[in-house]
Every structure is written in C-alpha cells, then in structure tokens.
Amino acid sequence: MMKPLRYLIASLICILAGTAAHAEFTNLSETCVNDLKKFPGAWDDKLLQKACGKVVMDPQCVSVEGRPIYHYDKMSSELGSKRVLVISLIHGDETHAGTVGRYWMERLENIDPRNSWRVVPVMNPDGVKYKTRTNANKIDVNRNFPTKDWDVGAVEAWKKSTKENPRRFPGKEGGSEPETKCAIHHIDDFKPDFIVSVHTPLKVLDFDGPKFSPPPKFDYLPWKSLGNYPGSLGRYMWMERNTPVLTMELKENLPPNLAPFDKLQDIIGTLVKLDAARRAANTSSANPPSKYLPLAFEVNQ
C-alpha cells in the first residue's frame, strides 16, 4: 500500500534537515568550545580544546531549531569496563549542569577511566539559548520519554500534580521531540550500564536504582529519593529497563572549587561496580520494582 503523501513529505523534510545540519555544523569542535565556555566556573583551555576536538554528532541528534546535539566518548582500556552515559542540560535553564558536563569531559581527557563514558553536555540547546526548561516546542523533554504509562499517565499527572504548569508540559505524544529521540538513540547506540542526569537546584542525589546501604558517602549533596514520573528518564530506564539512573541536583551556586565533582565521578564508578556485582550475584534485588512508585508531588526534577 502506498504511504500517505504527508508521511513521505515528513520523511523528506527529516532527511533534508539532517543533511543541512551536517553542512551547517562542519566545525563541531569550535561550536563545542564556544558553547561550553558560556557556562560558569573555571575551565582548562587546553583540555577543553582537546575534548571538544573529539565530539561528534549523530544524524538523529538535531534540536527542534536545527542546533547540533553533540557528544564526547572516552573509552576505558580495562577489561570488563562498564558504560556510563551522562546527560546534562536536558532542561535548558539549569545552567550549572553544563559546568559539570564540561568539567567531566576535561577530566576524562586527563585519565584512563575504569569505565567507558559518553557525555552529552548540552541535550537541549534551544532551551539553553532561550534560558527555558522546555525545548523550542515548549515541551519538557524529561517528561517526554515514551514510558509504558505515558498515554494514560503523563498528561494526567501534569494536570493533577503541577496544575498544568507550562514548564512541565510533557507534550501530546510520548517520544515526540527531537531531543527525546536523540537521548533514546544514545541509549540504544551506547547501551549504557548506568546513566547520570545532571540538574539543578534541589541539592540532592536522587538515585533510581538498587538500594545500597549505606550509599557511598558524599558530603557535598545528601542522598534523597524524589520519585519518578510518567515520561521521565528515571522511569523509562530504571523502572522499565533495569538501568540505574543517578540524578544529580546541584545547588544554586557552584562550590568554591570543583573537587566535589571529581569525587562524584569516582562515586559513580563505585556505584557501577556495586551494580555489576549485584547483577553477577543474581540476587533478589536484581530486578526493579514490579509496580510504579506512587506519583510524587512535582518538584523541579
């Protein structure tokens, strides 16, 4: 059966948009450096140039307005290393999240990590430009992941728990946004064993994953579970795919130096190791909860 004309036109537009993006962003290294220097905090010019010289952009990763969503890979040389995916600035107005993405890229350039890392430092470039939580379509990308309960729960939760706050609008269809599709592409392509999502400003480490008691000590931020929501990354990956997600909620201001981010990156390596041991032992905690958590009152996650 012949596909509808509108489907063919939409497909052609997507192909042309991808081609145009490649033509427009031939110098991703320069784009990366210029983007990441806009975030607060100190940076090392040499390491930033080196890290940005290695970024790439996949065809699926173009924002609503055509900006590139590039990523940086640093592979471990250790046998049995795991894969850690870092996503920062999925909310475009959470500026300090970009500082962490930039800093970890620089640090990875200086070490041979025990795990392999992929860092997407700016997942929502249109939101960064306009200083909005949402993307250019005014949709909260962290409520747009196509969770199994999206159709029955996402819009309903938005209405009940946020009183239709436009900053948290999940969209009209799960997985509809280019930025969401890009994140899912990285999940499918990189196949992470662990995901880190960097946010502000709730001042906690929120872990959607197995419960380790006690959790690794981290003085800069306390551990606190905030719950997850229809369409959120935590629900999409942990509740449905058994892949832990650590949401780092920064304070309003950066620390006097960035040493806490060094320590947190090391703690993430420890969590990955603990989770690998858990899986290898095939304990009863190997599976995520069979039921969704009760819907929590919406915060800024």
mmCIF file of N, CA, C and O in Angstrom, residues 148 207-211 225 228 234-235 237-243 278 284-294:
data_model
loop_
_atom_site.group_PDB
_atom_site.id
_atom_site.type_symbol
_atom_site.label_atom_id
_atom_site.label_comp_id
_atom_site.label_asym_id
_atom_site.label_seq_id
_atom_site.Cartn_x
_atom_site.Cartn_y
_atom_site.Cartn_z
ATOM 1 N N LYS A 148 5.862 3.212 29.455
ATOM 2 C CA LYS A 148 4.688 2.378 29.168
ATOM 3 C C LYS A 148 3.390 3.030 29.634
ATOM 4 O O LYS A 148 2.315 2.739 29.092
ATOM 5 N N PHE A 207 18.611 8.759 43.344
ATOM 6 C CA PHE A 207 19.060 7.541 42.674
ATOM 7 C C PHE A 207 17.880 6.641 42.369
ATOM 8 O O PHE A 207 17.228 6.111 43.272
ATOM 9 N N ASP A 208 17.579 6.472 41.089
ATOM 10 C CA ASP A 208 16.623 5.458 40.638
ATOM 11 C C ASP A 208 17.436 4.209 40.319
ATOM 12 O O ASP A 208 18.006 4.087 39.230
ATOM 13 N N GLY A 209 17.493 3.309 41.270
ATOM 14 C CA GLY A 209 18.328 2.123 41.108
ATOM 15 C C GLY A 209 18.229 1.248 42.330
ATOM 16 O O GLY A 209 17.433 1.507 43.242
ATOM 17 N N PRO A 210 19.033 0.185 42.403
ATOM 18 C CA PRO A 210 19.006 -0.704 43.567
ATOM 19 C C PRO A 210 19.447 0.050 44.815
ATOM 20 O O PRO A 210 20.238 0.991 44.737
ATOM 21 N N LYS A 211 18.943 -0.361 45.958
ATOM 22 C CA LYS A 211 19.269 0.320 47.197
ATOM 23 C C LYS A 211 20.523 -0.281 47.825
ATOM 24 O O LYS A 211 20.546 -1.460 48.167
ATOM 25 N N SER A 225 15.536 10.282 47.754
ATOM 26 C CA SER A 225 14.712 9.807 46.641
ATOM 27 C C SER A 225 13.564 10.771 46.393
ATOM 28 O O SER A 225 12.787 11.092 47.296
ATOM 29 N N ASN A 228 9.811 9.122 40.635
ATOM 30 C CA ASN A 228 9.891 9.368 39.193
ATOM 31 C C ASN A 228 8.491 9.476 38.626
ATOM 32 O O ASN A 228 7.512 9.191 39.312
ATOM 33 N N GLY A 234 14.190 8.556 34.584
ATOM 34 C CA GLY A 234 14.313 7.552 35.630
ATOM 35 C C GLY A 234 13.323 6.423 35.483
ATOM 36 O O GLY A 234 13.664 5.245 35.644
ATOM 37 N N ARG A 235 12.088 6.763 35.165
ATOM 38 C CA ARG A 235 11.075 5.715 34.984
ATOM 39 C C ARG A 235 11.345 4.916 33.711
ATOM 40 O O ARG A 235 11.229 3.691 33.702
ATOM 41 N N MET A 237 14.179 4.301 32.187
ATOM 42 C CA MET A 237 15.362 3.428 32.213
ATOM 43 C C MET A 237 15.390 2.476 33.402
ATOM 44 O O MET A 237 15.703 1.300 33.231
ATOM 45 N N TRP A 238 15.099 2.938 34.605
ATOM 46 C CA TRP A 238 15.201 2.042 35.755
ATOM 47 C C TRP A 238 13.958 1.172 35.910
ATOM 48 O O TRP A 238 14.052 -0.055 35.965
ATOM 49 N N MET A 239 12.791 1.790 35.947
ATOM 50 C CA MET A 239 11.571 1.027 36.179
ATOM 51 C C MET A 239 11.275 0.064 35.034
ATOM 52 O O MET A 239 10.717 -1.013 35.250
ATOM 53 N N GLU A 240 11.639 0.437 33.817
ATOM 54 C CA GLU A 240 11.273 -0.380 32.664
ATOM 55 C C GLU A 240 12.438 -1.145 32.055
ATOM 56 O O GLU A 240 12.212 -2.158 31.381
ATOM 57 N N ARG A 241 13.681 -0.689 32.287
ATOM 58 C CA ARG A 241 14.822 -1.333 31.624
ATOM 59 C C ARG A 241 15.931 -1.756 32.576
ATOM 60 O O ARG A 241 16.989 -2.195 32.141
ATOM 61 N N ASN A 242 15.692 -1.610 33.870
ATOM 62 C CA ASN A 242 16.633 -2.088 34.881
ATOM 63 C C ASN A 242 18.017 -1.450 34.753
ATOM 64 O O ASN A 242 19.021 -2.051 35.103
ATOM 65 N N THR A 243 18.074 -0.225 34.226
ATOM 66 C CA THR A 243 19.331 0.509 34.130
ATOM 67 C C THR A 243 19.293 1.657 35.131
ATOM 68 O O THR A 243 18.435 2.542 35.019
ATOM 69 N N ARG A 278 26.068 -6.867 41.907
ATOM 70 C CA ARG A 278 24.692 -7.271 42.195
ATOM 71 C C ARG A 278 24.125 -8.129 41.080
ATOM 72 O O ARG A 278 23.513 -9.179 41.313
ATOM 73 N N SER A 284 18.052 -11.287 44.663
ATOM 74 C CA SER A 284 16.627 -10.967 44.504
ATOM 75 C C SER A 284 16.413 -9.498 44.187
ATOM 76 O O SER A 284 15.355 -9.105 43.709
ATOM 77 N N SER A 285 17.449 -8.666 44.454
ATOM 78 C CA SER A 285 17.303 -7.240 44.160
ATOM 79 C C SER A 285 17.698 -6.909 42.738
ATOM 80 O O SER A 285 17.788 -5.749 42.370
ATOM 81 N N ALA A 286 17.935 -7.937 41.915
ATOM 82 C CA ALA A 286 18.425 -7.676 40.560
ATOM 83 C C ALA A 286 17.373 -7.034 39.678
ATOM 84 O O ALA A 286 17.693 -6.466 38.646
ATOM 85 N N ASN A 287 16.115 -7.152 40.068
ATOM 86 C CA ASN A 287 15.059 -6.586 39.239
ATOM 87 C C ASN A 287 14.485 -5.332 39.887
ATOM 88 O O ASN A 287 14.352 -5.272 41.110
ATOM 89 N N PRO A 288 14.100 -4.349 39.097
ATOM 90 C CA PRO A 288 13.485 -3.149 39.660
ATOM 91 C C PRO A 288 12.099 -3.477 40.193
ATOM 92 O O PRO A 288 11.572 -4.563 39.956
ATOM 93 N N PRO A 289 11.489 -2.570 40.967
ATOM 94 C CA PRO A 289 10.154 -2.826 41.490
ATOM 95 C C PRO A 289 9.174 -3.179 40.380
ATOM 96 O O PRO A 289 9.240 -2.644 39.279
ATOM 97 N N SER A 290 8.259 -4.092 40.674
ATOM 98 C CA SER A 290 7.315 -4.540 39.646
ATOM 99 C C SER A 290 6.196 -3.533 39.419
ATOM 100 O O SER A 290 5.514 -3.582 38.409
ATOM 101 N N LYS A 291 6.018 -2.618 40.383
ATOM 102 C CA LYS A 291 4.974 -1.615 40.250
ATOM 103 C C LYS A 291 5.599 -0.229 40.262
ATOM 104 O O LYS A 291 6.643 -0.012 40.855
ATOM 105 N N TYR A 292 4.934 0.700 39.620
ATOM 106 C CA TYR A 292 5.411 2.071 39.639
ATOM 107 C C TYR A 292 5.255 2.649 41.032
ATOM 108 O O TYR A 292 4.321 2.325 41.764
ATOM 109 N N LEU A 293 6.185 3.523 41.390
ATOM 110 C CA LEU A 293 6.057 4.234 42.648
ATOM 111 C C LEU A 293 4.834 5.147 42.580
ATOM 112 O O LEU A 293 4.453 5.612 41.511
ATOM 113 N N PRO A 294 4.217 5.404 43.742
ATOM 114 C CA PRO A 294 3.113 6.385 43.728
ATOM 115 C C PRO A 294 3.614 7.710 43.173
ATOM 116 O O PRO A 294 4.757 8.092 43.410
#
